[in-house]
């Protein structure tokens, strides 16, 4: 288990991470969220020991993280740091050896991963000749070449097209199935909502929302009702328990205090004509975040 306990980081007088605590268990995917400058990269650098903490403790299976455990860690850095003059094969061998692997073991794993990412034909090409997305695949392959027990991914999806986002997510899920601890950062709530169970949202280095997504949604009792048909916005807004009503291109979105008010809205809608949709939905994480923090979270 990765344990981050009451970790604080000051750069001079500037507080970048403020009393942050969370745990990541084997087989868990954990999301670290926050807008630019929230403290995500600083947190990752402290976890892998690239940066000293000002206060707090970070342990992996009860041990401090130092050179004795780095062979079981994979790290995808935010600033893409490939050796662009090397070929894909040379680059991956270089990092694999740094992780204590034997060359034949690296080559076997490389072939398997290149095939998985549909880029086998680039094995002997120079990194600088590859597109940005393919370079990112190589960097990801470099991070997982040693089958890490702890996989840290700083903005793994940035710059990827939707097909490659899904490909990356599927590979990350495979590592989850194998029991790895995975921690990734993103400033896009929808990426997190799609595939992780637990998260921390950082604002100015401080956690403003944390826990299991299921519990966060349960605790946030407000629900949305989506309606399509001849209803009147003012009449919906006047119903008890309705917080607000928004009209989109096709539907009305009615936000209610909690589930107990669904019946009252339904009773009104029953009296209206041409109703083609009445759906009760959980709010998105993005909506919960905006409502909790009161600011836009589009990054
Ligand atoms: P982004 O999404 O933009 O990568 P982030 O959440 O990863 O942001 P960090 O890079 O951890 O954020 O930075 C957190 C804060 O600490 C920012 O305000 C940043 O300017 C500041 N900071 C980061 N590195 C240093 C440093 N070496 N010296 C001083 N301040 C720093």
XYZ file of C-alpha atoms and ligand atoms in Angstrom:
330
model
C 0.000 0.000 0.000
C 1.154 3.534 -0.764
C 0.557 5.825 2.204
C 0.831 9.593 1.959
C 0.391 11.056 5.434
C 0.068 14.740 6.257
C 2.515 15.738 3.540
C 3.347 19.419 3.181
C 5.717 21.120 0.758
C 6.971 24.681 0.857
C 9.056 26.181 -1.962
C 10.661 28.956 0.106
C 7.649 30.743 1.611
C 5.253 29.366 -0.972
C 2.957 26.575 0.241
C 2.568 24.189 -2.742
C 1.111 21.118 -0.947
C -0.790 21.535 2.304
C -1.234 18.607 4.734
C -2.167 16.049 2.082
C -3.097 12.473 3.057
C -4.336 9.514 1.003
C -3.711 5.798 0.511
C -3.575 3.648 -2.620
C -4.017 -0.104 -2.218
C -2.963 -2.939 -4.530
C -5.336 -3.107 -7.496
C -6.581 0.446 -7.019
C -6.574 3.299 -9.520
C -6.330 6.606 -7.709
C -6.912 10.001 -9.330
C -5.084 13.141 -8.246
C -6.977 16.061 -9.670
C -6.435 19.741 -9.829
C -6.126 22.691 -12.168
C -2.693 23.875 -13.342
C -0.478 24.672 -10.397
C -2.584 22.762 -7.852
C 0.366 20.682 -6.629
C 0.034 17.378 -8.522
C 3.544 17.185 -9.983
C 5.038 18.312 -6.668
C 3.182 15.460 -4.929
C 4.433 12.882 -7.454
C 7.999 14.123 -7.161
C 7.823 13.779 -3.396
C 6.411 10.244 -3.699
C 9.290 9.032 -5.838
C 11.844 10.920 -3.779
C 12.890 13.451 -6.423
C 11.875 16.238 -4.093
C 12.153 16.509 -0.304
C 8.960 16.970 1.675
C 8.795 19.789 4.193
C 6.638 17.680 6.539
C 4.822 14.362 6.599
C 5.532 10.768 5.658
C 5.314 8.708 2.472
C 5.714 4.912 2.579
C 5.333 2.022 0.154
C 4.358 -1.200 1.929
C 5.581 0.289 5.176
C 9.008 1.318 3.845
C 10.375 4.709 2.917
C 10.754 5.097 -0.832
C 14.444 5.023 -1.762
C 16.723 3.265 -4.271
C 15.890 -0.134 -2.794
C 12.293 0.068 -4.104
C 12.644 2.178 -7.262
C 12.911 -0.959 -9.441
C 9.258 -1.665 -8.678
C 8.083 1.847 -9.582
C 7.101 3.214 -12.990
C 6.840 6.957 -13.571
C 5.451 8.798 -16.575
C 6.651 12.367 -16.160
C 4.580 15.328 -17.262
C 7.399 16.906 -19.232
C 7.974 14.309 -21.921
C 11.574 13.316 -21.455
C 12.597 10.961 -24.232
C 16.101 10.729 -25.640
C 15.016 11.799 -29.116
C 18.171 10.789 -31.001
C 17.871 7.169 -29.885
C 15.699 4.580 -31.573
C 12.668 3.273 -29.709
C 14.511 0.026 -28.969
C 17.648 1.803 -27.678
C 15.606 4.124 -25.473
C 13.610 1.317 -23.869
C 16.709 -0.864 -23.333
C 18.419 2.111 -21.644
C 15.574 2.634 -19.167
C 14.983 -1.091 -18.675
C 18.610 -1.589 -17.664
C 18.335 1.349 -15.250
C 15.439 -0.572 -13.695
C 17.656 -3.622 -13.222
C 16.258 -5.707 -16.102
C 18.236 -8.005 -18.418
C 18.372 -7.047 -22.116
C 16.570 -10.181 -23.373
C 13.814 -9.657 -20.827
C 13.452 -6.017 -21.970
C 13.276 -6.984 -25.661
C 10.591 -9.615 -25.097
C 8.491 -7.175 -23.082
C 9.081 -4.402 -25.639
C 7.743 -6.538 -28.514
C 4.658 -7.366 -26.484
C 4.005 -3.725 -25.575
C 4.689 -2.322 -29.074
C 2.109 -4.780 -30.431
C -0.374 -3.770 -27.724
C 0.003 -0.104 -28.706
C -0.145 -0.913 -32.449
C 3.292 0.563 -33.145
C 5.487 -2.507 -33.756
C 6.799 -0.967 -36.995
C 8.498 1.868 -35.074
C 10.861 -0.328 -33.042
C 13.976 0.731 -34.964
C 12.909 4.299 -35.760
C 14.400 7.327 -34.024
C 12.125 8.844 -31.368
C 12.300 12.285 -33.044
C 10.720 10.822 -36.198
C 7.591 9.761 -34.299
C 4.379 11.773 -33.904
C 3.635 13.323 -30.473
C 1.030 10.662 -29.660
C 3.404 7.835 -30.593
C 6.198 9.434 -28.545
C 3.803 9.426 -25.621
C 3.143 5.729 -26.183
C 6.907 5.093 -26.045
C 7.179 7.083 -22.845
C 4.325 5.063 -21.380
C 5.989 1.814 -22.494
C 9.214 2.995 -20.831
C 7.274 3.564 -17.589
C 5.726 0.080 -17.573
C 8.584 -1.977 -19.070
C 9.455 -3.299 -15.581
C 5.843 -4.301 -14.714
C 5.802 -1.805 -11.837
C 3.995 -2.468 -8.581
C 3.477 1.274 -8.223
C 2.692 3.140 -11.419
C 2.658 6.939 -11.300
C 1.276 8.697 -14.348
C 1.470 12.490 -14.551
C -1.177 13.669 -17.053
C -1.036 10.421 -19.086
C -3.891 11.429 -21.396
C -2.836 14.958 -22.303
C -2.555 15.393 -26.047
C -4.022 11.971 -26.896
C -6.929 11.457 -29.275
C -10.008 9.652 -27.852
C -9.026 6.287 -29.365
C -5.610 6.437 -27.719
C -7.103 7.650 -24.419
C -9.143 4.446 -24.437
C -6.110 2.350 -25.352
C -4.100 3.857 -22.472
C -7.047 3.342 -20.084
C -7.312 -0.319 -21.088
C -3.613 -0.920 -20.466
C -3.841 0.885 -17.110
C -6.822 -1.341 -16.201
C -4.737 -4.435 -17.035
C -2.166 -3.287 -14.478
C -4.947 -2.793 -11.958
C -6.097 -6.383 -12.599
C -2.523 -7.551 -11.998
C -2.613 -5.841 -8.597
C -0.494 -2.745 -9.274
C -1.137 0.459 -7.377
C -1.853 3.171 -9.917
C -1.940 6.875 -9.294
C -2.522 9.364 -12.065
C -3.139 13.065 -12.398
C -5.494 14.904 -14.635
C -7.341 18.181 -14.815
C -10.261 16.518 -16.621
C -12.929 15.105 -14.322
C -14.406 12.955 -17.077
C -11.187 10.933 -17.356
C -11.333 10.175 -13.669
C -15.004 9.382 -13.638
C -14.482 6.802 -16.372
C -12.101 4.530 -14.597
C -10.945 5.316 -11.101
C -12.623 4.544 -7.791
C -10.870 6.981 -5.475
C -9.618 10.506 -5.828
C -8.322 13.643 -4.226
C -9.074 17.046 -5.706
C -6.419 19.654 -4.959
C -6.952 23.388 -4.954
C -3.850 25.424 -4.142
C -2.196 22.322 -2.708
C -5.072 21.531 -0.367
C -7.540 18.646 -0.662
C -11.079 19.985 -1.193
C -12.777 16.719 -2.102
C -11.575 13.186 -1.453
C -12.690 9.583 -1.148
C -14.500 7.006 -3.218
C -16.392 8.455 -6.180
C -19.421 6.326 -5.237
C -19.495 7.812 -1.723
C -18.856 11.370 -2.952
C -21.858 11.065 -5.257
C -24.025 9.516 -2.550
C -23.125 12.221 -0.089
C -23.884 14.928 -2.635
C -27.608 14.365 -2.572
C -28.660 16.643 -5.430
C -29.879 14.884 -8.565
C -30.674 15.999 -12.096
C -33.888 15.176 -13.936
C -33.693 15.392 -17.706
C -37.008 16.114 -19.395
C -38.010 16.394 -23.022
C -41.515 17.611 -23.848
C -43.900 20.546 -23.587
C -43.116 21.718 -20.054
C -42.787 25.285 -18.800
C -39.532 26.398 -17.220
C -41.209 28.741 -14.699
C -43.690 26.071 -13.627
C -40.878 23.523 -13.106
C -38.871 26.085 -11.144
C -41.834 26.696 -8.828
C -42.087 23.052 -7.717
C -40.941 22.380 -4.127
C -37.458 20.862 -3.989
C -36.388 22.188 -7.398
C -33.084 24.055 -7.112
C -32.883 25.319 -10.684
C -33.985 24.588 -14.233
C -31.794 24.896 -17.320
C -32.911 24.598 -20.913
C -30.417 22.944 -23.270
C -30.798 22.595 -27.053
C -33.104 19.586 -26.657
C -33.952 19.047 -22.997
C -34.722 20.670 -19.688
C -32.346 19.876 -16.847
C -34.046 20.129 -13.474
C -31.789 20.052 -10.444
C -33.551 18.811 -7.294
C -32.514 18.932 -3.621
C -32.571 15.133 -3.352
C -34.321 12.029 -4.682
C -37.415 12.536 -2.502
C -38.556 15.348 -4.830
C -38.656 13.205 -7.987
C -42.358 12.368 -7.478
C -43.398 16.013 -7.307
C -41.644 16.791 -10.593
C -43.070 13.619 -12.144
C -46.624 14.566 -11.076
C -46.233 17.904 -12.861
C -44.720 16.343 -16.000
C -47.590 13.795 -16.201
C -49.968 16.674 -16.876
C -47.867 17.979 -19.789
C -47.971 16.756 -23.371
C -45.411 15.325 -25.831
C -43.141 13.960 -23.083
C -40.440 11.781 -24.684
C -37.908 11.726 -21.851
C -37.910 11.711 -18.033
C -34.599 10.509 -16.595
C -33.162 10.883 -13.097
C -29.376 11.153 -13.197
C -26.521 11.460 -10.734
C -24.599 14.702 -11.065
C -21.222 14.554 -12.801
C -18.050 14.898 -10.739
C -17.389 18.156 -12.555
C -20.733 19.508 -11.331
C -20.016 18.414 -7.748
C -16.607 20.038 -7.893
C -17.941 23.319 -9.254
C -20.667 23.391 -6.658
C -18.188 22.617 -3.829
C -15.467 24.970 -4.894
C -17.529 27.556 -6.711
C -15.244 27.974 -9.687
C -14.937 26.611 -13.189
C -12.969 23.420 -13.491
C -12.219 23.276 -17.161
C -8.445 23.593 -16.599
P 0.208 21.489 -13.748
O -1.128 20.857 -13.954
O 0.311 22.830 -14.366
O 1.364 20.594 -14.053
P 0.566 20.895 -10.916
O -0.720 20.625 -10.220
O 1.388 19.724 -11.310
O 0.302 21.831 -12.169
P 2.923 21.807 -9.510
O 3.821 21.740 -10.697
O 3.058 20.761 -8.465
O 1.394 21.856 -9.955
O 3.095 23.228 -8.840
C 2.417 23.619 -7.646
C 2.777 25.052 -7.312
O 4.143 25.097 -6.883
C 2.657 26.007 -8.477
O 2.153 27.233 -8.000
C 4.088 26.174 -8.968
O 4.289 27.458 -9.529
C 4.887 26.016 -7.677
N 6.202 25.424 -7.940
C 6.451 24.245 -8.561
N 7.778 23.996 -8.614
C 8.387 25.040 -7.994
C 9.751 25.376 -7.684
N 10.747 24.566 -8.035
N 9.976 26.539 -7.030
C 8.971 27.349 -6.661
N 7.656 27.101 -6.900
C 7.363 25.955 -7.550
